[in-house]
Short mmCIF file of C-alpha atoms in Angstrom, two decimals:
data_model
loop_
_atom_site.label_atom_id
_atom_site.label_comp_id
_atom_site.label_asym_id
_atom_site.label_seq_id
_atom_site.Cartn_x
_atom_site.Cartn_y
_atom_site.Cartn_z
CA UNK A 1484 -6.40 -6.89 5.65
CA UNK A 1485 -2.51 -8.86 5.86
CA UNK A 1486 -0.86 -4.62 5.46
CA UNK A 1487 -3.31 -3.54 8.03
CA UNK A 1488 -2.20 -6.48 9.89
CA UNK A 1489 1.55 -5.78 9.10
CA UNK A 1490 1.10 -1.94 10.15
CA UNK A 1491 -0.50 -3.29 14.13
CA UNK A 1492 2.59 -5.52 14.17
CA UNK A 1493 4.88 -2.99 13.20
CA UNK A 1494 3.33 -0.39 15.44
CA UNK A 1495 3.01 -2.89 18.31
CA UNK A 1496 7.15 -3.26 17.74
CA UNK A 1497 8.40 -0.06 17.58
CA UNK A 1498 6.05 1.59 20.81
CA UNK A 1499 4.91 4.22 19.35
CA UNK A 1500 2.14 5.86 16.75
CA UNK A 1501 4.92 7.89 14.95
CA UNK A 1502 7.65 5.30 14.69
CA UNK A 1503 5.44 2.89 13.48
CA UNK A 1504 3.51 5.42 10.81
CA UNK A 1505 6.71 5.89 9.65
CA UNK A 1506 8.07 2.47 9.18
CA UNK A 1507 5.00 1.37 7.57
CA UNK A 1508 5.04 3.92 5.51
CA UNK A 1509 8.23 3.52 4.03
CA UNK A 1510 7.65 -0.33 3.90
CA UNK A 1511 4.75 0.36 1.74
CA UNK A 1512 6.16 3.62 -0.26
CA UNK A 1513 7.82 1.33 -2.84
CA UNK A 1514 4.57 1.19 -4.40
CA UNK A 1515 2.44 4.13 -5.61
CA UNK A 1516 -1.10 3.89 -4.34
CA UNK A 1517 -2.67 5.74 -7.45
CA UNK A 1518 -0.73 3.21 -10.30
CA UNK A 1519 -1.87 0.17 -11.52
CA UNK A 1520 2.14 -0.98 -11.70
CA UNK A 1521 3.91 -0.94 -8.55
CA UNK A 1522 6.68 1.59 -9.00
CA UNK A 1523 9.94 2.01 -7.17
CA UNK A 1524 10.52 4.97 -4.72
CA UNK A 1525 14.10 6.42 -4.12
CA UNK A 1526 14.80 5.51 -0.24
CA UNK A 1527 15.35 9.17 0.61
CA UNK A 1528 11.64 10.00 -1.21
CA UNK A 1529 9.60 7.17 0.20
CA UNK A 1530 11.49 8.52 3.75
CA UNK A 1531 10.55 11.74 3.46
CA UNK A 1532 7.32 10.68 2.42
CA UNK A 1533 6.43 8.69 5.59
CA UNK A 1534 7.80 11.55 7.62
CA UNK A 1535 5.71 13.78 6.28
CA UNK A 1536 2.75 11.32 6.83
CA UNK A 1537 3.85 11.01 10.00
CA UNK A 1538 3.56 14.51 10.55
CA UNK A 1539 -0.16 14.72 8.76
CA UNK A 1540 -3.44 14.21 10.68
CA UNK A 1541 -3.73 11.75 13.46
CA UNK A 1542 -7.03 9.34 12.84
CA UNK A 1543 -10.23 11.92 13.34
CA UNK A 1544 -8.35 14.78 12.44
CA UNK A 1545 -8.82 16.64 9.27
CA UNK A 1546 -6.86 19.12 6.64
CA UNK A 1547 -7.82 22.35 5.83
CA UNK A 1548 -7.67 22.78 1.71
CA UNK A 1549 -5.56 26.17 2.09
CA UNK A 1550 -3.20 24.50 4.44
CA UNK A 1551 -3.17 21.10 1.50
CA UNK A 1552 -3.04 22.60 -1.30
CA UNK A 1553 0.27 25.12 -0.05
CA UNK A 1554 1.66 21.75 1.94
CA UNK A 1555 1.48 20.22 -2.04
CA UNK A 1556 3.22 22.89 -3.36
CA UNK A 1557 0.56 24.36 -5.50
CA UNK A 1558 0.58 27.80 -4.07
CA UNK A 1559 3.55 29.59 -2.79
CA UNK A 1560 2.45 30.77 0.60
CA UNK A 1561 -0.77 29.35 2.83
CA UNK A 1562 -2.28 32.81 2.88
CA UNK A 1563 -2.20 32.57 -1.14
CA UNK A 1564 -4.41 29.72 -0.57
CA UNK A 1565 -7.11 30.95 1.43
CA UNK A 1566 -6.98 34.02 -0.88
CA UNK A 1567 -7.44 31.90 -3.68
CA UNK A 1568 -10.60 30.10 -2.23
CA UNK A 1569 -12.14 33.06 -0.90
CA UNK A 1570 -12.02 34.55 -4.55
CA UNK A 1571 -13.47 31.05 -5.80
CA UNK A 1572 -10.52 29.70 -7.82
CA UNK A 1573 -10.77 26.69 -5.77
CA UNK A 1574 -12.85 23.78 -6.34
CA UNK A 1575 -13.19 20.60 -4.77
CA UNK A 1576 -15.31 17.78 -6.24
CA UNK A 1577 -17.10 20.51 -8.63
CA UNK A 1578 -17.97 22.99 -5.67
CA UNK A 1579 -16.50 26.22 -4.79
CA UNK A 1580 -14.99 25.77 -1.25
CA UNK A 1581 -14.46 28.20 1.67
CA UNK A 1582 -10.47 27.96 3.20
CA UNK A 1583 -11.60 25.75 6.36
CA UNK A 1584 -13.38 23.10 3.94
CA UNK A 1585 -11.95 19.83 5.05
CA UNK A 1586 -10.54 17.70 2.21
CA UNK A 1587 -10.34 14.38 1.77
CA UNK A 1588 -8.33 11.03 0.19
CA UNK A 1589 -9.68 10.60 -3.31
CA UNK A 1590 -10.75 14.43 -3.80
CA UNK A 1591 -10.69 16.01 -6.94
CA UNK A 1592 -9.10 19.56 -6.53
CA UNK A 1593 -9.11 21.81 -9.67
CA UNK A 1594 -7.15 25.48 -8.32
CA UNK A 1595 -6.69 28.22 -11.05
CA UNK A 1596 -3.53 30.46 -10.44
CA UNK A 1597 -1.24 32.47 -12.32
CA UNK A 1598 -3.41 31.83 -15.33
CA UNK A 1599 -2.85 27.94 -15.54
CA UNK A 1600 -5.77 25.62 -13.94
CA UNK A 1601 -4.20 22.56 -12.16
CA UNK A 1602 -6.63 19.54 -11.56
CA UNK A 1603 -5.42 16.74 -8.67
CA UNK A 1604 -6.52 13.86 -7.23
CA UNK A 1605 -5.63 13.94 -2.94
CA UNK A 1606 -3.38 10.56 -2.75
CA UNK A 1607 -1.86 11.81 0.62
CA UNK A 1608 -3.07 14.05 3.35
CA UNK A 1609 -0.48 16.23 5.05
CA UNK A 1610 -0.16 19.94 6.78
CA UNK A 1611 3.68 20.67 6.51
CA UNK A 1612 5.19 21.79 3.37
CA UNK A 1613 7.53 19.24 1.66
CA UNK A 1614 9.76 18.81 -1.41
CA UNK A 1615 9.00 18.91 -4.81
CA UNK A 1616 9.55 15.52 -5.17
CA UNK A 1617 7.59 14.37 -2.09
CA UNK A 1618 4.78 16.66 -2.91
CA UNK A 1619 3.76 14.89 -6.15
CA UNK A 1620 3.92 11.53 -4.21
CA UNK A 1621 0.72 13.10 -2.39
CA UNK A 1622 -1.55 13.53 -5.49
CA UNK A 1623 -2.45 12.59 -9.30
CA UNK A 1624 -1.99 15.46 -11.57
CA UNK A 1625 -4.58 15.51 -14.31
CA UNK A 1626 -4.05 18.98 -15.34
CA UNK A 1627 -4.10 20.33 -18.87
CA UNK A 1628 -0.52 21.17 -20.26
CA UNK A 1629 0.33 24.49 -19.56
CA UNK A 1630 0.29 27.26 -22.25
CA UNK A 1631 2.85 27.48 -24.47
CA UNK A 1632 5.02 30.58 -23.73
CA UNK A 1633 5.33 33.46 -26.59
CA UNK A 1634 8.51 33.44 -28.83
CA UNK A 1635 8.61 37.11 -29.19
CA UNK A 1636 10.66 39.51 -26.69
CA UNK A 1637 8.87 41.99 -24.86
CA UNK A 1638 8.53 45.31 -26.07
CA UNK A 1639 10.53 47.88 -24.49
CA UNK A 1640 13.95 45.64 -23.37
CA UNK A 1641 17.55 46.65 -23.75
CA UNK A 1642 20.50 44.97 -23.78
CA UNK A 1643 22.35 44.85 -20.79
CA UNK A 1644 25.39 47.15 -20.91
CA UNK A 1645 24.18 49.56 -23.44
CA UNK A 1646 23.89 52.35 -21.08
CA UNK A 1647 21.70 54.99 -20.47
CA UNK A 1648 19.08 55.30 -23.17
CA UNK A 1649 19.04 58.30 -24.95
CA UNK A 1650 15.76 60.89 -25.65
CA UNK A 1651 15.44 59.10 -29.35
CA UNK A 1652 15.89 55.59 -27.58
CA UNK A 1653 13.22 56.55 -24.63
CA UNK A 1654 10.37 57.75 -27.71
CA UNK A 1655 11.07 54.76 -29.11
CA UNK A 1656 10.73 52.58 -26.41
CA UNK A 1657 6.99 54.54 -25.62
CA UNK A 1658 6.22 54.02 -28.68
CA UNK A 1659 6.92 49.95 -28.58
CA UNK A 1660 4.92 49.96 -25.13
CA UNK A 1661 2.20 51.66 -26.47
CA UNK A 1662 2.22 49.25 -29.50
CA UNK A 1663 2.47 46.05 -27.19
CA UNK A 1664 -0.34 47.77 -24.61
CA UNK A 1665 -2.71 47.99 -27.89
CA UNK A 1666 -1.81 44.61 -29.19
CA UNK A 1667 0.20 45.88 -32.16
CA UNK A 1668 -2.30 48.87 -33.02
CA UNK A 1669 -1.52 52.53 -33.37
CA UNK A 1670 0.94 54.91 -35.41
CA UNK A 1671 4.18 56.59 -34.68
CA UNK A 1672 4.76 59.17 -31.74
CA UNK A 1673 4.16 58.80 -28.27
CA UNK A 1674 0.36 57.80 -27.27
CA UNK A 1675 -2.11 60.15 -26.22
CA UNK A 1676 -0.83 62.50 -29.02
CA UNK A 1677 -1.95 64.44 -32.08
CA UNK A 1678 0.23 63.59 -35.20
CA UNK A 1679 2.14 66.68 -35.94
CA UNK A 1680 0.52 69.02 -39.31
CA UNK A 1681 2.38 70.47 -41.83
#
């Protein structure tokens, strides 16, 4: 009840709904509304983070989960988004959501994309994309850590400034590509033929 109290006073001082949102917000962006410590915000973060609350939905208005989850920075581009929920890669609280589904403070998102499934917690509501760093002020990440990437070079590769290949270096680059397409299983030659007889 006192912030709420604070945030009429402050809003009351500066005129306005945005100028106050915004000084309230970075009043209270030195704390992190998800931790149970209260944890120090860089000034330019905690800024940009009440700017970009500012800029998020007025009281009655909501945010569509394609628009939130691009905003976030978990999808490259907004129509990624609604591609992604209209193939049902996006969940929200355990459901399978259409693009327009209107999502909410404390929702758990889970989005699978590029072969990695992210899980979130909505801290923050906003519309416009932001930073890296302000876009992980705006949820919890509980997703699993992401698959550990292979050791081996791909098959096929050649060093840069080698030149042209040659007919022997092209067969054996078919032949590596066909290996790596099989997952490591055929014999010599190019694929799709006959061993030679003698």
């Amino acid at each position: 009840m006192a912030s709420e109290d604070a945030d009429e006073d402050v809003n009351r001082d500066t005129g306005g709904r945005v100028g106050g949102q915004v000084e309230a917000a970075a009043a209270r962006g030195a704390e992190s509304p998800g931790a149970g410590v209260a944890q120090p915000l860089d000034p330019k973060i905690a800024a940009a983070v009440a700017a970009a609350e500012a800029a998020g939905p007025a009281g009655g208005e909501t945010v569509r989960i394609d628009s939130w989850i691009w905003a976030v920075r978990l999808i490259k581009t907004r129509s990624l988004g609604a591609a992604a929920c209209r193939g049902g890669h996006v969940h929200v609280n355990g459901e399978r959501v259409k693009p327009a589904y209107s999502v909410r403070v404390g929702d758990e998102v889970r989005l699978r994309h590029e072969g990695r499934e992210r899980v979130v917690i909505v801290r923050r509501l906003i519309r416009k994309r932001v930073g890296a760093p302000v876009a992980v002020q705006c949820y919890i990440d509980n997703s699993p850590p992401p698959p550990p990437r292979e050791a081996t070079a791909p098959a096929g590769l050649r060093d840069r400034g080698t030149g042209r290949p040659t007919k022997r270096d092209r067969r054996e680059l078919e032949r590596l590509r066909a290996l790596a397409a099989q997952g490591g299983l055929g014999g010599p030659g190019r694929p799709g033929t006959r061993p030679r007889s003698s």
